[in-house]
PDB file of C-alpha atoms in Angstrom:
ATOM      1  CA  MET A 177       8.479 -19.956  15.524  1.00 58.00           C
ATOM      2  CA  SER A 178       9.858 -16.552  14.457  1.00 68.00           C
ATOM      3  CA  ASP A 179      12.486 -16.194  11.738  1.00 83.00           C
ATOM      4  CA  PHE A 180      13.773 -13.322  13.802  1.00 91.00           C
ATOM      5  CA  THR A 181      12.752 -10.894  16.531  1.00 96.00           C
ATOM      6  CA  HIS A 182      13.788  -7.297  16.968  1.00 97.00           C
ATOM      7  CA  GLU A 183      12.859  -4.695  19.580  1.00 98.00           C
ATOM      8  CA  VAL A 184      12.690  -0.976  18.793  1.00 98.00           C
ATOM      9  CA  PRO A 185      12.660   1.321  21.836  1.00 97.00           C
ATOM     10  CA  GLY A 186      10.327   4.297  22.104  1.00 97.00           C
ATOM     11  CA  GLY A 187      11.454   7.375  20.180  1.00 95.00           C
ATOM     12  CA  ALA A 188      13.502   5.370  17.671  1.00 96.00           C
ATOM     13  CA  ALA A 189      13.174   4.081  14.091  1.00 97.00           C
ATOM     14  CA  TRP A 190      13.898   0.864  12.188  1.00 98.00           C
ATOM     15  CA  SER A 191      13.696  -0.560   8.682  1.00 98.00           C
ATOM     16  CA  PHE A 192      14.159  -3.940   7.044  1.00 97.00           C
ATOM     17  CA  PRO A 193      13.448  -5.654   3.695  1.00 97.00           C
ATOM     18  CA  ILE A 194      10.993  -8.513   4.251  1.00 97.00           C
ATOM     19  CA  ARG A 195      10.210 -11.206   1.704  1.00 96.00           C
ATOM     20  CA  ALA A 196       6.748 -12.120   0.472  1.00 97.00           C
ATOM     21  CA  GLY A 197       4.819 -14.704   2.477  1.00 96.00           C
ATOM     22  CA  ARG A 198       5.962 -13.637   5.914  1.00 97.00           C
ATOM     23  CA  LEU A 199       3.953 -12.783   9.013  1.00 98.00           C
ATOM     24  CA  VAL A 200       5.130  -9.586  10.653  1.00 98.00           C
ATOM     25  CA  THR A 201       3.736  -9.199  14.164  1.00 98.00           C
ATOM     26  CA  LEU A 202       4.081  -5.868  15.950  1.00 98.00           C
ATOM     27  CA  THR A 203       3.664  -6.042  19.727  1.00 98.00           C
ATOM     28  CA  ALA A 204       3.279  -2.850  21.759  1.00 98.00           C
ATOM     29  CA  LEU A 205       5.783  -2.697  24.601  1.00 98.00           C
ATOM     30  CA  GLY A 206       3.815  -0.040  26.493  1.00 97.00           C
ATOM     31  CA  ASP A 207       0.448   1.709  26.682  1.00 97.00           C
ATOM     32  CA  ASP A 208      -0.651   4.192  23.988  1.00 96.00           C
ATOM     33  CA  ALA A 209       2.021   3.099  21.527  1.00 97.00           C
ATOM     34  CA  CYS A 210       2.254   4.717  18.103  1.00 98.00           C
ATOM     35  CA  VAL A 211       4.169   2.898  15.380  1.00 98.00           C
ATOM     36  CA  SER A 212       4.219   5.113  12.276  1.00 98.00           C
ATOM     37  CA  THR A 213       4.763   2.727   9.378  1.00 98.00           C
ATOM     38  CA  LEU A 214       5.677   3.079   5.694  1.00 98.00           C
ATOM     39  CA  LEU A 215       5.671   0.280   3.119  1.00 98.00           C
ATOM     40  CA  PHE A 216       7.451   0.053  -0.229  1.00 98.00           C
ATOM     41  CA  GLY A 217       7.069  -2.581  -2.937  1.00 97.00           C
ATOM     42  CA  PRO A 218       9.946  -4.625  -4.389  1.00 95.00           C
ATOM     43  CA  ASP A 219      10.981  -1.956  -6.917  1.00 94.00           C
ATOM     44  CA  ARG A 220      10.844   0.785  -4.209  1.00 93.00           C
ATOM     45  CA  LEU A 221       8.833   2.930  -6.694  1.00 90.00           C
ATOM     46  CA  ASP A 222       5.532   1.418  -5.611  1.00 94.00           C
ATOM     47  CA  ARG A 223       4.555   2.381  -2.076  1.00 96.00           C
ATOM     48  CA  LEU A 224       1.628   2.350   0.335  1.00 98.00           C
ATOM     49  CA  ASN A 225      -1.259   4.529  -0.846  1.00 98.00           C
ATOM     50  CA  VAL A 226      -3.428   5.290   2.182  1.00 98.00           C
ATOM     51  CA  PRO A 227      -6.259   7.131   0.328  1.00 97.00           C
ATOM     52  CA  ASP A 228      -6.705   4.280  -2.164  1.00 97.00           C
ATOM     53  CA  THR A 229      -6.513   1.705   0.631  1.00 98.00           C
ATOM     54  CA  LEU A 230      -9.333   3.416   2.529  1.00 98.00           C
ATOM     55  CA  LYS A 231     -11.499   4.293  -0.477  1.00 97.00           C
ATOM     56  CA  ALA A 232     -11.371   0.825  -2.009  1.00 97.00           C
ATOM     57  CA  GLN A 233     -12.221  -0.917   1.242  1.00 97.00           C
ATOM     58  CA  MET A 234     -14.811   1.602   2.535  1.00 96.00           C
ATOM     59  CA  SER A 235     -13.080   2.398   5.816  1.00 97.00           C
ATOM     60  CA  ALA A 236     -11.647   5.371   7.745  1.00 96.00           C
ATOM     61  CA  CYS A 237      -9.127   3.223   9.617  1.00 97.00           C
ATOM     62  CA  ILE A 238      -6.949   0.148   9.186  1.00 98.00           C
ATOM     63  CA  LYS A 239      -8.229  -3.112  10.644  1.00 98.00           C
ATOM     64  CA  ALA A 240      -8.277  -6.829   9.859  1.00 98.00           C
ATOM     65  CA  PRO A 241      -8.723  -8.246   7.233  1.00 98.00           C
ATOM     66  CA  MET A 242      -8.009  -5.195   5.053  1.00 98.00           C
ATOM     67  CA  VAL A 243      -5.136  -5.145   2.601  1.00 98.00           C
ATOM     68  CA  LEU A 244      -2.608  -2.307   2.406  1.00 98.00           C
ATOM     69  CA  MET A 245      -2.631  -1.191  -1.230  1.00 98.00           C
ATOM     70  CA  SER A 246       0.082   0.468  -3.272  1.00 98.00           C
ATOM     71  CA  ASP A 247      -0.061   3.299  -5.801  1.00 95.00           C
ATOM     72  CA  ARG A 248      -0.574   0.691  -8.534  1.00 95.00           C
ATOM     73  CA  GLY A 249      -3.302  -1.226  -6.737  1.00 96.00           C
ATOM     74  CA  VAL A 250      -1.033  -4.028  -5.520  1.00 97.00           C
ATOM     75  CA  ALA A 251      -1.636  -5.536  -2.085  1.00 98.00           C
ATOM     76  CA  LEU A 252       1.674  -4.986  -0.302  1.00 98.00           C
ATOM     77  CA  ALA A 253       0.446  -6.660   2.887  1.00 98.00           C
ATOM     78  CA  SER A 254      -2.757  -7.923   4.514  1.00 98.00           C
ATOM     79  CA  VAL A 255      -3.802  -7.298   8.102  1.00 98.00           C
ATOM     80  CA  VAL A 256      -4.466 -10.889   9.161  1.00 98.00           C
ATOM     81  CA  SER A 257      -5.102 -10.278  12.864  1.00 98.00           C
ATOM     82  CA  SER A 258      -5.197  -7.483  15.400  1.00 98.00           C
ATOM     83  CA  SER A 259      -6.133  -7.112  19.056  1.00 98.00           C
ATOM     84  CA  LEU A 260      -7.527  -3.660  18.164  1.00 98.00           C
ATOM     85  CA  ASP A 261     -10.235  -2.782  15.655  1.00 96.00           C
ATOM     86  CA  TRP A 262      -8.805   0.622  14.727  1.00 97.00           C
ATOM     87  CA  HIS A 263      -5.367   1.775  13.583  1.00 98.00           C
ATOM     88  CA  ASP A 264      -5.058   5.443  12.584  1.00 97.00           C
ATOM     89  CA  CYS A 265      -4.029   6.340   9.046  1.00 96.00           C
ATOM     90  CA  LEU A 266      -5.678   9.773   8.766  1.00 96.00           C
ATOM     91  CA  THR A 267      -3.267  12.058  10.578  1.00 95.00           C
ATOM     92  CA  GLY A 268       0.178  11.157   9.223  1.00 96.00           C
ATOM     93  CA  PHE A 269       3.406  10.953  11.176  1.00 96.00           C
ATOM     94  CA  GLY A 270       4.723  13.518  13.638  1.00 94.00           C
ATOM     95  CA  SER A 271       7.258  16.210  12.686  1.00 93.00           C
ATOM     96  CA  ASP A 272       9.774  18.225  14.682  1.00 91.00           C
ATOM     97  CA  ALA A 273       7.095  20.925  15.146  1.00 91.00           C
ATOM     98  CA  HIS A 274       5.025  18.423  17.112  1.00 89.00           C
ATOM     99  CA  LEU A 275       7.918  17.902  19.558  1.00 88.00           C
ATOM    100  CA  ALA A 276       8.558  21.609  20.116  1.00 87.00           C
ATOM    101  CA  ARG A 277       6.422  21.634  23.264  1.00 85.00           C
ATOM    102  CA  PHE A 278       8.953  19.345  24.957  1.00 86.00           C
ATOM    103  CA  GLY A 279      11.705  21.942  24.537  1.00 85.00           C
ATOM    104  CA  PRO A 280      14.902  21.834  22.485  1.00 86.00           C
ATOM    105  CA  SER A 281      16.639  18.493  22.111  1.00 88.00           C
ATOM    106  CA  SER A 282      19.634  17.351  20.088  1.00 87.00           C
ATOM    107  CA  TYR A 283      22.003  14.421  19.933  1.00 86.00           C
ATOM    108  CA  ALA A 284      24.895  16.722  20.839  1.00 90.00           C
ATOM    109  CA  VAL A 285      23.224  17.574  24.147  1.00 90.00           C
ATOM    110  CA  ASP A 286      20.991  14.612  24.959  1.00 89.00           C
ATOM    111  CA  ARG A 287      22.893  11.760  23.283  1.00 87.00           C
ATOM    112  CA  ASN A 288      20.680   8.650  23.194  1.00 83.00           C
ATOM    113  CA  ASP A 289      17.872  10.530  24.968  1.00 84.00           C
ATOM    114  CA  TRP A 290      17.544  12.843  21.948  1.00 88.00           C
ATOM    115  CA  LYS A 291      13.840  13.375  21.200  1.00 92.00           C
ATOM    116  CA  ARG A 292      13.399  12.552  17.504  1.00 91.00           C
ATOM    117  CA  SER A 293      10.158  12.995  15.610  1.00 94.00           C
ATOM    118  CA  ALA A 294       8.717  10.201  13.490  1.00 97.00           C
ATOM    119  CA  ARG A 295       9.602  12.208  10.374  1.00 97.00           C
ATOM    120  CA  THR A 296      13.256  12.493  11.380  1.00 96.00           C
ATOM    121  CA  GLY A 297      13.430   8.796  12.187  1.00 96.00           C
ATOM    122  CA  LEU A 298      11.720   7.711   8.967  1.00 98.00           C
ATOM    123  CA  VAL A 299      13.957   9.878   6.768  1.00 98.00           C
ATOM    124  CA  SER A 300      17.022   8.554   8.580  1.00 97.00           C
ATOM    125  CA  GLU A 301      15.951   4.989   7.799  1.00 98.00           C
ATOM    126  CA  LEU A 302      15.029   5.788   4.181  1.00 98.00           C
ATOM    127  CA  THR A 303      18.544   7.050   3.481  1.00 98.00           C
ATOM    128  CA  LYS A 304      19.916   3.603   4.362  1.00 97.00           C
ATOM    129  CA  HIS A 305      18.042   2.225   1.346  1.00 97.00           C
ATOM    130  CA  GLY A 306      18.878   4.948  -1.176  1.00 97.00           C
ATOM    131  CA  LEU A 307      15.615   6.812  -0.538  1.00 97.00           C
ATOM    132  CA  GLY A 308      14.892  10.167   1.079  1.00 97.00           C
ATOM    133  CA  GLU A 309      12.379  12.856   2.012  1.00 97.00           C
ATOM    134  CA  ALA A 310      10.742  12.714  -1.431  1.00 96.00           C
ATOM    135  CA  ASP A 311       9.780   9.108  -0.731  1.00 97.00           C
ATOM    136  CA  LEU A 312       7.801   9.851   2.428  1.00 97.00           C
ATOM    137  CA  HIS A 313       4.132   8.964   2.086  1.00 97.00           C
ATOM    138  CA  GLY A 314       1.028   8.631   4.223  1.00 96.00           C
ATOM    139  CA  SER A 315       1.642   6.333   7.171  1.00 98.00           C
ATOM    140  CA  VAL A 316      -0.362   3.907   9.227  1.00 98.00           C
ATOM    141  CA  ASN A 317      -0.020   4.743  12.930  1.00 98.00           C
ATOM    142  CA  PHE A 318      -0.478   1.287  14.420  1.00 98.00           C
ATOM    143  CA  PHE A 319      -2.004   1.134  17.937  1.00 98.00           C
ATOM    144  CA  SER A 320      -3.348   4.724  17.666  1.00 97.00           C
ATOM    145  CA  LYS A 321      -6.964   5.837  17.304  1.00 97.00           C
ATOM    146  CA  VAL A 322      -8.334   9.296  16.521  1.00 95.00           C
ATOM    147  CA  GLY A 323     -11.849  10.666  16.879  1.00 92.00           C
ATOM    148  CA  ILE A 324     -13.900  13.860  16.634  1.00 90.00           C
ATOM    149  CA  THR A 325     -13.331  16.187  19.594  1.00 89.00           C
ATOM    150  CA  ASP A 326     -15.864  18.413  21.344  1.00 86.00           C
ATOM    151  CA  ASP A 327     -14.388  21.503  19.722  1.00 86.00           C
ATOM    152  CA  PRO A 328     -16.950  23.440  17.652  1.00 84.00           C
ATOM    153  CA  HIS A 329     -14.859  22.930  14.508  1.00 83.00           C
ATOM    154  CA  GLY A 330     -15.089  19.137  14.846  1.00 82.00           C
ATOM    155  CA  THR A 331     -11.327  18.624  14.719  1.00 90.00           C
ATOM    156  CA  LEU A 332      -9.681  15.266  15.196  1.00 90.00           C
ATOM    157  CA  GLY A 333      -8.009  14.345  18.479  1.00 94.00           C
ATOM    158  CA  LEU A 334      -5.954  11.371  19.662  1.00 94.00           C
ATOM    159  CA  LEU A 335      -7.895   9.003  21.918  1.00 94.00           C
ATOM    160  CA  THR A 336      -5.722   7.786  24.793  1.00 92.00           C
ATOM    161  CA  GLY A 337      -6.195   4.623  26.817  1.00 93.00           C
ATOM    162  CA  VAL A 338      -7.129   2.674  23.671  1.00 94.00           C
ATOM    163  CA  SER A 339      -4.025   0.507  23.282  1.00 97.00           C
ATOM    164  CA  HIS A 340      -2.088  -1.245  25.998  1.00 98.00           C
ATOM    165  CA  GLU A 341       1.167  -3.106  26.474  1.00 98.00           C
ATOM    166  CA  GLY A 342       0.876  -6.480  24.746  1.00 98.00           C
ATOM    167  CA  ASP A 343      -1.545  -5.393  22.008  1.00 98.00           C
ATOM    168  CA  THR A 344      -0.617  -6.881  18.637  1.00 98.00           C
ATOM    169  CA  VAL A 345      -1.210  -6.509  14.940  1.00 98.00           C
ATOM    170  CA  THR A 346      -0.005  -9.032  12.351  1.00 98.00           C
ATOM    171  CA  LEU A 347       0.638  -8.285   8.681  1.00 98.00           C
ATOM    172  CA  ARG A 348       1.179 -10.885   5.963  1.00 98.00           C
ATOM    173  CA  THR A 349       3.517  -9.612   3.267  1.00 98.00           C
ATOM    174  CA  GLU A 350       2.015 -10.308  -0.174  1.00 98.00           C
ATOM    175  CA  VAL A 351       5.119  -9.197  -2.110  1.00 97.00           C
ATOM    176  CA  ASP A 352       8.687  -8.388  -1.105  1.00 97.00           C
ATOM    177  CA  VAL A 353       8.461  -5.149   0.877  1.00 98.00           C
ATOM    178  CA  LEU A 354      10.626  -2.616   2.628  1.00 98.00           C
ATOM    179  CA  LEU A 355       9.154  -1.955   6.070  1.00 98.00           C
ATOM    180  CA  VAL A 356      10.064   1.374   7.662  1.00 98.00           C
ATOM    181  CA  LEU A 357       8.746   2.400  11.067  1.00 98.00           C
ATOM    182  CA  ALA A 358       9.202   4.946  13.840  1.00 98.00           C
ATOM    183  CA  THR A 359       8.054   4.830  17.463  1.00 98.00           C
ATOM    184  CA  ALA A 360       7.916   8.575  18.120  1.00 96.00           C
ATOM    185  CA  PRO A 361       4.834  10.251  19.651  1.00 95.00           C
ATOM    186  CA  HIS A 362       1.638  10.531  17.605  1.00 96.00           C
ATOM    187  CA  PRO A 363       1.313  14.008  15.991  1.00 94.00           C
ATOM    188  CA  LEU A 364      -1.844  14.733  18.032  1.00 94.00           C
ATOM    189  CA  SER A 365      -0.468  13.464  21.345  1.00 92.00           C
ATOM    190  CA  THR A 366      -0.794  15.896  24.265  1.00 90.00           C
ATOM    191  CA  THR A 367       0.734  13.670  26.942  1.00 90.00           C
ATOM    192  CA  PRO A 368       4.270  13.953  28.388  1.00 90.00           C
ATOM    193  CA  TYR A 369       7.086  12.535  26.238  1.00 92.00           C
ATOM    194  CA  ALA A 370       7.188   8.792  26.944  1.00 92.00           C
ATOM    195  CA  PRO A 371       6.760   6.904  23.631  1.00 96.00           C
ATOM    196  CA  ALA A 372       6.374   3.139  23.866  1.00 97.00           C
ATOM    197  CA  GLY A 373       8.586   0.728  21.967  1.00 98.00           C
ATOM    198  CA  VAL A 374       7.558  -2.176  19.775  1.00 98.00           C
ATOM    199  CA  ARG A 375       8.724  -5.762  19.229  1.00 98.00           C
ATOM    200  CA  ILE A 376       8.763  -7.125  15.686  1.00 98.00           C
ATOM    201  CA  ASP A 377       8.476 -10.877  15.103  1.00 98.00           C
ATOM    202  CA  VAL A 378       8.832 -12.225  11.570  1.00 98.00           C
ATOM    203  CA  ALA A 379       7.751 -15.764  10.684  1.00 97.00           C
ATOM    204  CA  ILE A 380       6.864 -17.741   7.552  1.00 97.00           C
ATOM    205  CA  ALA A 381       3.143 -17.589   6.720  1.00 97.00           C
ATOM    206  CA  GLU A 382       1.015 -20.589   5.899  1.00 95.00           C
ATOM    207  CA  PRO A 383      -0.094 -20.903   2.237  1.00 92.00           C
ATOM    208  CA  VAL A 384      -3.124 -18.734   1.467  1.00 92.00           C
ATOM    209  CA  THR A 385      -6.331 -20.684   0.854  1.00 92.00           C
ATOM    210  CA  SER A 386      -9.453 -19.723  -1.087  1.00 88.00           C
ATOM    211  CA  ASP A 387     -11.345 -18.856   2.096  1.00 95.00           C
ATOM    212  CA  ASP A 388      -8.715 -16.373   3.270  1.00 97.00           C
ATOM    213  CA  PRO A 389     -10.554 -13.450   4.985  1.00 98.00           C
ATOM    214  CA  SER A 390      -8.563 -10.793   3.104  1.00 98.00           C
ATOM    215  CA  TRP A 391      -9.422 -12.384  -0.256  1.00 97.00           C
ATOM    216  CA  GLN A 392     -13.075 -12.590   0.775  1.00 97.00           C
ATOM    217  CA  PHE A 393     -13.312  -9.096   2.312  1.00 97.00           C
ATOM    218  CA  ARG A 394     -14.191  -7.052  -0.791  1.00 97.00           C
ATOM    219  CA  ASP A 395     -13.830  -7.434  -4.561  1.00 97.00           C
ATOM    220  CA  GLU A 396     -11.289  -4.591  -4.470  1.00 97.00           C
ATOM    221  CA  SER A 397      -9.225  -6.437  -1.843  1.00 97.00           C
ATOM    222  CA  ALA A 398      -9.228  -9.604  -3.954  1.00 97.00           C
ATOM    223  CA  ARG A 399      -8.154  -7.677  -7.065  1.00 97.00           C
ATOM    224  CA  ALA A 400      -5.236  -6.120  -5.170  1.00 98.00           C
ATOM    225  CA  LEU A 401      -4.199  -9.546  -3.881  1.00 97.00           C
ATOM    226  CA  GLU A 402      -4.403 -11.007  -7.390  1.00 96.00           C
ATOM    227  CA  GLN A 403      -2.126  -8.216  -8.608  1.00 96.00           C
ATOM    228  CA  ALA A 404       0.304  -9.118  -5.820  1.00 96.00           C
ATOM    229  CA  ARG A 405       0.117 -12.830  -6.693  1.00 95.00           C
ATOM    230  CA  ARG A 406       1.051 -12.069 -10.304  1.00 93.00           C
ATOM    231  CA  LEU A 407       3.900  -9.788  -9.218  1.00 88.00           C
ATOM    232  CA  ALA A 408       5.316 -12.349  -6.793  1.00 81.00           C
ATOM    233  CA  ALA A 409       4.993 -15.301  -9.240  1.00 79.00           C
TER     234      ALA A 409
END
């Protein structure tokens, strides 16, 4: 049973402090969703470090049972399950420049239909917690996958048709975290503006046992989880 449920429409943003030992399940409310996500530790100075997360766990994407590591090597959260085996964390979140192709848009003109970039939404949420642009960091774009295109330069492109309505990913918070997310289009999206929303369900996690997949995944994952256990004790 969920502690609480919240739905974020497409093109919006949301943030919430979540205590350690919770399961946070994100459910895509449409096809080709992109949920650009930031994570901060309990002191708000420690935050998700995407390069360290990938390097330590020998991966170019986020998938279960990897842990999401902070600047100080603390496991902020573990990916305990996912209906997809790839979540993009290479391309960052979209900016206003990425929305320029849809034409000008503002709240004054479009009201609630205002087309906001992920960056705008994330900064707006950060300010609610005493943070700001300087606290932006590399994001995980849940439900999105990128790959090498046919272009001779071998650039990355967004692969569409990978995620569908109802796809899920569940994180277990290993310490108290601040979760910040935006549901704006992926920065490499070339499709018409129609971002999908996401539902967030938060529930209490079962106690972690010695055979937990995230603890067993790699020595580096276990060390990050041990750091989190000491911090949360």
